[in-house]
XYZ file of C-alpha atoms in Angstrom:
227
model
C 0.000 0.000 0.000
C 1.422 3.339 -1.089
C 1.738 5.941 1.586
C 0.386 9.307 0.593
C 3.147 11.916 0.860
C 2.315 15.400 2.078
C 3.744 17.961 -0.325
C 6.469 20.169 1.153
C 5.289 23.649 2.161
C 6.874 26.414 0.125
C 9.077 28.830 2.094
C 7.283 31.840 3.565
C 8.119 34.892 1.455
C 10.039 37.657 3.224
C 7.910 40.676 4.065
C 8.825 43.735 2.092
C 7.333 47.158 1.974
C 5.045 47.740 -0.947
C 6.427 49.299 -4.104
C 6.476 53.041 -3.911
C 6.659 53.072 -0.085
C 10.207 54.078 0.886
C 11.769 53.282 4.253
C 11.323 55.902 6.957
C 14.411 57.710 8.226
C 14.368 59.021 11.762
C 16.055 62.211 12.914
C 18.685 60.110 14.697
C 20.062 58.629 11.482
C 18.176 55.300 11.673
C 16.277 53.573 8.886
C 12.900 51.979 9.678
C 11.502 49.664 7.011
C 7.702 49.215 7.089
C 6.772 45.691 8.187
C 9.848 45.291 10.405
C 10.199 46.221 14.054
C 13.990 46.418 14.030
C 15.894 49.688 13.633
C 19.222 49.545 11.890
C 21.770 52.353 11.855
C 22.171 54.115 8.558
C 25.908 53.831 7.951
C 25.765 56.568 5.342
C 24.345 59.097 7.834
C 26.559 59.420 10.938
C 25.797 61.649 13.911
C 24.510 65.137 13.027
C 27.283 67.552 12.004
C 28.361 70.254 14.411
C 27.327 73.885 14.045
C 30.813 74.813 12.804
C 30.927 72.039 10.197
C 27.494 73.024 8.905
C 28.764 76.581 8.631
C 31.683 75.344 6.545
C 29.221 73.700 4.164
C 27.376 76.993 3.673
C 30.387 79.306 3.368
C 30.349 79.309 -0.417
C 26.594 79.108 -0.944
C 23.288 80.362 0.425
C 23.087 79.952 4.187
C 20.965 77.315 5.845
C 18.256 79.190 7.819
C 18.347 76.612 10.633
C 22.112 77.096 10.998
C 21.760 80.882 11.066
C 19.011 80.710 13.716
C 21.196 78.494 15.893
C 24.210 80.754 15.433
C 22.144 83.851 16.299
C 21.126 82.249 19.592
C 24.743 81.398 20.449
C 25.831 84.923 19.532
C 23.214 86.588 21.715
C 23.893 84.273 24.648
C 27.635 84.958 24.427
C 27.148 88.731 24.630
C 24.616 88.506 27.444
C 26.950 86.231 29.416
C 29.641 88.970 29.291
C 32.192 86.237 28.603
C 34.875 87.363 26.123
C 35.901 83.768 25.403
C 32.401 82.887 24.189
C 32.213 85.903 21.887
C 35.720 85.465 20.475
C 35.106 81.753 19.811
C 32.452 82.733 17.259
C 34.866 84.975 15.307
C 37.576 84.036 12.827
C 41.156 84.839 13.834
C 41.328 87.518 11.127
C 37.992 89.115 12.056
C 37.332 92.618 10.697
C 34.847 94.418 12.938
C 33.369 97.925 12.602
C 31.162 99.258 15.412
C 29.524 102.673 15.695
C 30.578 102.724 19.357
C 34.314 102.374 18.581
C 36.525 104.927 16.771
C 38.527 102.473 14.672
C 38.144 99.269 12.704
C 39.016 96.254 14.832
C 41.267 93.683 13.206
C 41.885 90.412 15.005
C 40.638 89.092 18.316
C 42.954 91.243 20.461
C 41.276 94.417 19.180
C 37.833 92.935 19.800
C 38.789 91.911 23.342
C 39.835 95.513 24.093
C 36.457 96.756 22.877
C 34.524 94.182 24.922
C 36.374 95.094 28.113
C 35.760 98.792 27.445
C 32.024 98.345 26.908
C 31.328 95.951 29.763
C 33.327 98.096 32.197
C 31.042 101.056 31.484
C 27.831 99.018 31.173
C 28.196 95.834 33.260
C 24.513 94.902 32.881
C 24.357 95.405 29.099
C 21.717 93.019 27.720
C 20.577 92.346 24.149
C 17.267 91.061 22.823
C 16.525 90.079 19.227
C 13.691 92.043 17.610
C 13.720 90.683 14.057
C 15.770 88.416 11.870
C 18.054 86.923 10.981
C 17.532 88.119 7.438
C 19.678 86.111 5.018
C 21.267 87.736 1.979
C 20.783 86.148 -1.400
C 24.246 86.951 -2.759
C 26.549 85.315 -0.224
C 26.998 83.933 3.299
C 25.650 87.039 5.026
C 22.841 87.725 7.502
C 21.463 90.762 9.364
C 19.719 91.121 12.725
C 17.725 93.894 14.366
C 18.022 93.997 18.146
C 17.444 96.213 21.164
C 19.655 96.703 24.218
C 19.280 97.974 27.770
C 22.092 99.027 30.114
C 23.010 101.110 33.142
C 25.982 103.465 32.958
C 27.880 102.245 36.036
C 31.514 102.719 34.974
C 33.689 105.216 33.102
C 33.631 105.461 29.334
C 37.347 105.894 28.807
C 38.176 106.943 26.169
C 36.914 109.653 25.975
C 36.810 109.994 29.779
C 33.116 110.208 30.718
C 32.458 109.248 34.360
C 29.598 106.979 35.381
C 26.215 108.737 35.424
C 24.063 105.919 36.813
C 21.571 106.520 34.011
C 19.672 103.715 32.346
C 19.588 103.684 28.567
C 17.740 101.750 25.889
C 18.671 101.674 22.224
C 18.418 99.497 19.148
C 20.849 98.528 16.420
C 21.679 96.224 13.550
C 24.237 93.421 13.200
C 25.548 92.465 9.757
C 27.514 89.207 9.706
C 29.663 87.756 6.918
C 30.401 84.095 7.654
C 33.340 81.866 6.794
C 34.060 78.351 8.082
C 31.173 78.504 10.530
C 32.257 81.782 12.164
C 31.939 85.535 11.632
C 34.725 86.812 9.375
C 33.409 90.355 8.942
C 31.139 92.146 11.405
C 29.385 95.507 11.241
C 27.262 96.803 14.139
C 25.331 100.029 13.598
C 23.773 102.078 16.425
C 22.648 105.687 16.831
C 25.393 107.082 19.062
C 23.721 110.520 19.216
C 20.683 108.892 20.801
C 22.858 107.145 23.402
C 24.780 110.348 24.136
C 21.495 112.225 24.605
C 20.190 109.612 27.043
C 23.424 109.893 29.029
C 23.136 113.687 29.128
C 26.252 114.231 27.032
C 24.260 115.856 24.228
C 21.184 118.049 24.696
C 17.778 116.579 23.927
C 15.916 117.397 20.707
C 14.186 120.770 20.913
C 15.868 121.726 24.191
C 17.292 125.176 24.875
C 20.800 123.725 24.951
C 20.291 122.202 21.512
C 19.052 125.509 20.107
C 22.105 127.274 21.494
C 24.432 124.679 19.937
C 22.699 125.013 16.562
C 22.915 128.800 16.735
C 26.612 128.694 17.560
C 27.244 126.300 14.675
C 25.434 128.622 12.238
C 27.363 131.617 13.524
C 30.673 129.800 13.132
C 29.758 128.762 9.586
C 28.852 132.318 8.665
C 32.189 133.665 9.907
C 34.044 130.891 8.112
C 32.436 131.821 4.766
C 33.202 135.506 5.260
Protein backbone atom coordinates (compact mmCIF):
# COMPACT_ATOMS: atom_id res chain seq x y z
CA UNK A 1 0.00 0.00 0.00
CA UNK A 2 1.42 3.34 -1.09
CA UNK A 3 1.74 5.94 1.59
CA UNK A 4 0.39 9.31 0.59
CA UNK A 5 3.15 11.92 0.86
CA UNK A 6 2.32 15.40 2.08
CA UNK A 7 3.74 17.96 -0.33
CA UNK A 8 6.47 20.17 1.15
CA UNK A 9 5.29 23.65 2.16
CA UNK A 10 6.87 26.41 0.13
CA UNK A 11 9.08 28.83 2.09
CA UNK A 12 7.28 31.84 3.57
CA UNK A 13 8.12 34.89 1.46
CA UNK A 14 10.04 37.66 3.22
CA UNK A 15 7.91 40.68 4.07
CA UNK A 16 8.83 43.74 2.09
CA UNK A 17 7.33 47.16 1.97
CA UNK A 18 5.05 47.74 -0.95
CA UNK A 19 6.43 49.30 -4.10
CA UNK A 20 6.48 53.04 -3.91
CA UNK A 21 6.66 53.07 -0.08
CA UNK A 22 10.21 54.08 0.89
CA UNK A 23 11.77 53.28 4.25
CA UNK A 24 11.32 55.90 6.96
CA UNK A 25 14.41 57.71 8.23
CA UNK A 26 14.37 59.02 11.76
CA UNK A 27 16.06 62.21 12.91
CA UNK A 28 18.69 60.11 14.70
CA UNK A 29 20.06 58.63 11.48
CA UNK A 30 18.18 55.30 11.67
CA UNK A 31 16.28 53.57 8.89
CA UNK A 32 12.90 51.98 9.68
CA UNK A 33 11.50 49.66 7.01
CA UNK A 34 7.70 49.22 7.09
CA UNK A 35 6.77 45.69 8.19
CA UNK A 36 9.85 45.29 10.41
CA UNK A 37 10.20 46.22 14.05
CA UNK A 38 13.99 46.42 14.03
CA UNK A 39 15.89 49.69 13.63
CA UNK A 40 19.22 49.55 11.89
CA UNK A 41 21.77 52.35 11.85
CA UNK A 42 22.17 54.11 8.56
CA UNK A 43 25.91 53.83 7.95
CA UNK A 44 25.77 56.57 5.34
CA UNK A 45 24.34 59.10 7.83
CA UNK A 46 26.56 59.42 10.94
CA UNK A 47 25.80 61.65 13.91
CA UNK A 48 24.51 65.14 13.03
CA UNK A 49 27.28 67.55 12.00
CA UNK A 50 28.36 70.25 14.41
CA UNK A 51 27.33 73.89 14.04
CA UNK A 52 30.81 74.81 12.80
CA UNK A 53 30.93 72.04 10.20
CA UNK A 54 27.49 73.02 8.90
CA UNK A 55 28.76 76.58 8.63
CA UNK A 56 31.68 75.34 6.55
CA UNK A 57 29.22 73.70 4.16
CA UNK A 58 27.38 76.99 3.67
CA UNK A 59 30.39 79.31 3.37
CA UNK A 60 30.35 79.31 -0.42
CA UNK A 61 26.59 79.11 -0.94
CA UNK A 62 23.29 80.36 0.42
CA UNK A 63 23.09 79.95 4.19
CA UNK A 64 20.97 77.31 5.84
CA UNK A 65 18.26 79.19 7.82
CA UNK A 66 18.35 76.61 10.63
CA UNK A 67 22.11 77.10 11.00
CA UNK A 68 21.76 80.88 11.07
CA UNK A 69 19.01 80.71 13.72
CA UNK A 70 21.20 78.49 15.89
CA UNK A 71 24.21 80.75 15.43
CA UNK A 72 22.14 83.85 16.30
CA UNK A 73 21.13 82.25 19.59
CA UNK A 74 24.74 81.40 20.45
CA UNK A 75 25.83 84.92 19.53
CA UNK A 76 23.21 86.59 21.72
CA UNK A 77 23.89 84.27 24.65
CA UNK A 78 27.63 84.96 24.43
CA UNK A 79 27.15 88.73 24.63
CA UNK A 80 24.62 88.51 27.44
CA UNK A 81 26.95 86.23 29.42
CA UNK A 82 29.64 88.97 29.29
CA UNK A 83 32.19 86.24 28.60
CA UNK A 84 34.88 87.36 26.12
CA UNK A 85 35.90 83.77 25.40
CA UNK A 86 32.40 82.89 24.19
CA UNK A 87 32.21 85.90 21.89
CA UNK A 88 35.72 85.46 20.48
CA UNK A 89 35.11 81.75 19.81
CA UNK A 90 32.45 82.73 17.26
CA UNK A 91 34.87 84.97 15.31
CA UNK A 92 37.58 84.04 12.83
CA UNK A 93 41.16 84.84 13.83
CA UNK A 94 41.33 87.52 11.13
CA UNK A 95 37.99 89.11 12.06
CA UNK A 96 37.33 92.62 10.70
CA UNK A 97 34.85 94.42 12.94
CA UNK A 98 33.37 97.93 12.60
CA UNK A 99 31.16 99.26 15.41
CA UNK A 100 29.52 102.67 15.69
CA UNK A 101 30.58 102.72 19.36
CA UNK A 102 34.31 102.37 18.58
CA UNK A 103 36.53 104.93 16.77
CA UNK A 104 38.53 102.47 14.67
CA UNK A 105 38.14 99.27 12.70
CA UNK A 106 39.02 96.25 14.83
CA UNK A 107 41.27 93.68 13.21
CA UNK A 108 41.89 90.41 15.00
CA UNK A 109 40.64 89.09 18.32
CA UNK A 110 42.95 91.24 20.46
CA UNK A 111 41.28 94.42 19.18
CA UNK A 112 37.83 92.94 19.80
CA UNK A 113 38.79 91.91 23.34
CA UNK A 114 39.83 95.51 24.09
CA UNK A 115 36.46 96.76 22.88
CA UNK A 116 34.52 94.18 24.92
CA UNK A 117 36.37 95.09 28.11
CA UNK A 118 35.76 98.79 27.45
CA UNK A 119 32.02 98.34 26.91
CA UNK A 120 31.33 95.95 29.76
CA UNK A 121 33.33 98.10 32.20
CA UNK A 122 31.04 101.06 31.48
CA UNK A 123 27.83 99.02 31.17
CA UNK A 124 28.20 95.83 33.26
CA UNK A 125 24.51 94.90 32.88
CA UNK A 126 24.36 95.40 29.10
CA UNK A 127 21.72 93.02 27.72
CA UNK A 128 20.58 92.35 24.15
CA UNK A 129 17.27 91.06 22.82
CA UNK A 130 16.52 90.08 19.23
CA UNK A 131 13.69 92.04 17.61
CA UNK A 132 13.72 90.68 14.06
CA UNK A 133 15.77 88.42 11.87
CA UNK A 134 18.05 86.92 10.98
CA UNK A 135 17.53 88.12 7.44
CA UNK A 136 19.68 86.11 5.02
CA UNK A 137 21.27 87.74 1.98
CA UNK A 138 20.78 86.15 -1.40
CA UNK A 139 24.25 86.95 -2.76
CA UNK A 140 26.55 85.32 -0.22
CA UNK A 141 27.00 83.93 3.30
CA UNK A 142 25.65 87.04 5.03
CA UNK A 143 22.84 87.72 7.50
CA UNK A 144 21.46 90.76 9.36
CA UNK A 145 19.72 91.12 12.72
CA UNK A 146 17.72 93.89 14.37
CA UNK A 147 18.02 94.00 18.15
CA UNK A 148 17.44 96.21 21.16
CA UNK A 149 19.66 96.70 24.22
CA UNK A 150 19.28 97.97 27.77
CA UNK A 151 22.09 99.03 30.11
CA UNK A 152 23.01 101.11 33.14
CA UNK A 153 25.98 103.46 32.96
CA UNK A 154 27.88 102.25 36.04
CA UNK A 155 31.51 102.72 34.97
CA UNK A 156 33.69 105.22 33.10
CA UNK A 157 33.63 105.46 29.33
CA UNK A 158 37.35 105.89 28.81
CA UNK A 159 38.18 106.94 26.17
CA UNK A 160 36.91 109.65 25.98
CA UNK A 161 36.81 109.99 29.78
CA UNK A 162 33.12 110.21 30.72
CA UNK A 163 32.46 109.25 34.36
CA UNK A 164 29.60 106.98 35.38
CA UNK A 165 26.22 108.74 35.42
CA UNK A 166 24.06 105.92 36.81
CA UNK A 167 21.57 106.52 34.01
CA UNK A 168 19.67 103.71 32.35
CA UNK A 169 19.59 103.68 28.57
CA UNK A 170 17.74 101.75 25.89
CA UNK A 171 18.67 101.67 22.22
CA UNK A 172 18.42 99.50 19.15
CA UNK A 173 20.85 98.53 16.42
CA UNK A 174 21.68 96.22 13.55
CA UNK A 175 24.24 93.42 13.20
CA UNK A 176 25.55 92.47 9.76
CA UNK A 177 27.51 89.21 9.71
CA UNK A 178 29.66 87.76 6.92
CA UNK A 179 30.40 84.09 7.65
CA UNK A 180 33.34 81.87 6.79
CA UNK A 181 34.06 78.35 8.08
CA UNK A 182 31.17 78.50 10.53
CA UNK A 183 32.26 81.78 12.16
CA UNK A 184 31.94 85.53 11.63
CA UNK A 185 34.72 86.81 9.38
CA UNK A 186 33.41 90.36 8.94
CA UNK A 187 31.14 92.15 11.40
CA UNK A 188 29.39 95.51 11.24
CA UNK A 189 27.26 96.80 14.14
CA UNK A 190 25.33 100.03 13.60
CA UNK A 191 23.77 102.08 16.42
CA UNK A 192 22.65 105.69 16.83
CA UNK A 193 25.39 107.08 19.06
CA UNK A 194 23.72 110.52 19.22
CA UNK A 195 20.68 108.89 20.80
CA UNK A 196 22.86 107.14 23.40
CA UNK A 197 24.78 110.35 24.14
CA UNK A 198 21.50 112.22 24.60
CA UNK A 199 20.19 109.61 27.04
CA UNK A 200 23.42 109.89 29.03
CA UNK A 201 23.14 113.69 29.13
CA UNK A 202 26.25 114.23 27.03
CA UNK A 203 24.26 115.86 24.23
CA UNK A 204 21.18 118.05 24.70
CA UNK A 205 17.78 116.58 23.93
CA UNK A 206 15.92 117.40 20.71
CA UNK A 207 14.19 120.77 20.91
CA UNK A 208 15.87 121.73 24.19
CA UNK A 209 17.29 125.18 24.88
CA UNK A 210 20.80 123.73 24.95
CA UNK A 211 20.29 122.20 21.51
CA UNK A 212 19.05 125.51 20.11
CA UNK A 213 22.11 127.27 21.49
CA UNK A 214 24.43 124.68 19.94
CA UNK A 215 22.70 125.01 16.56
CA UNK A 216 22.91 128.80 16.74
CA UNK A 217 26.61 128.69 17.56
CA UNK A 218 27.24 126.30 14.68
CA UNK A 219 25.43 128.62 12.24
CA UNK A 220 27.36 131.62 13.52
CA UNK A 221 30.67 129.80 13.13
CA UNK A 222 29.76 128.76 9.59
CA UNK A 223 28.85 132.32 8.67
CA UNK A 224 32.19 133.66 9.91
CA UNK A 225 34.04 130.89 8.11
CA UNK A 226 32.44 131.82 4.77
CA UNK A 227 33.20 135.51 5.26
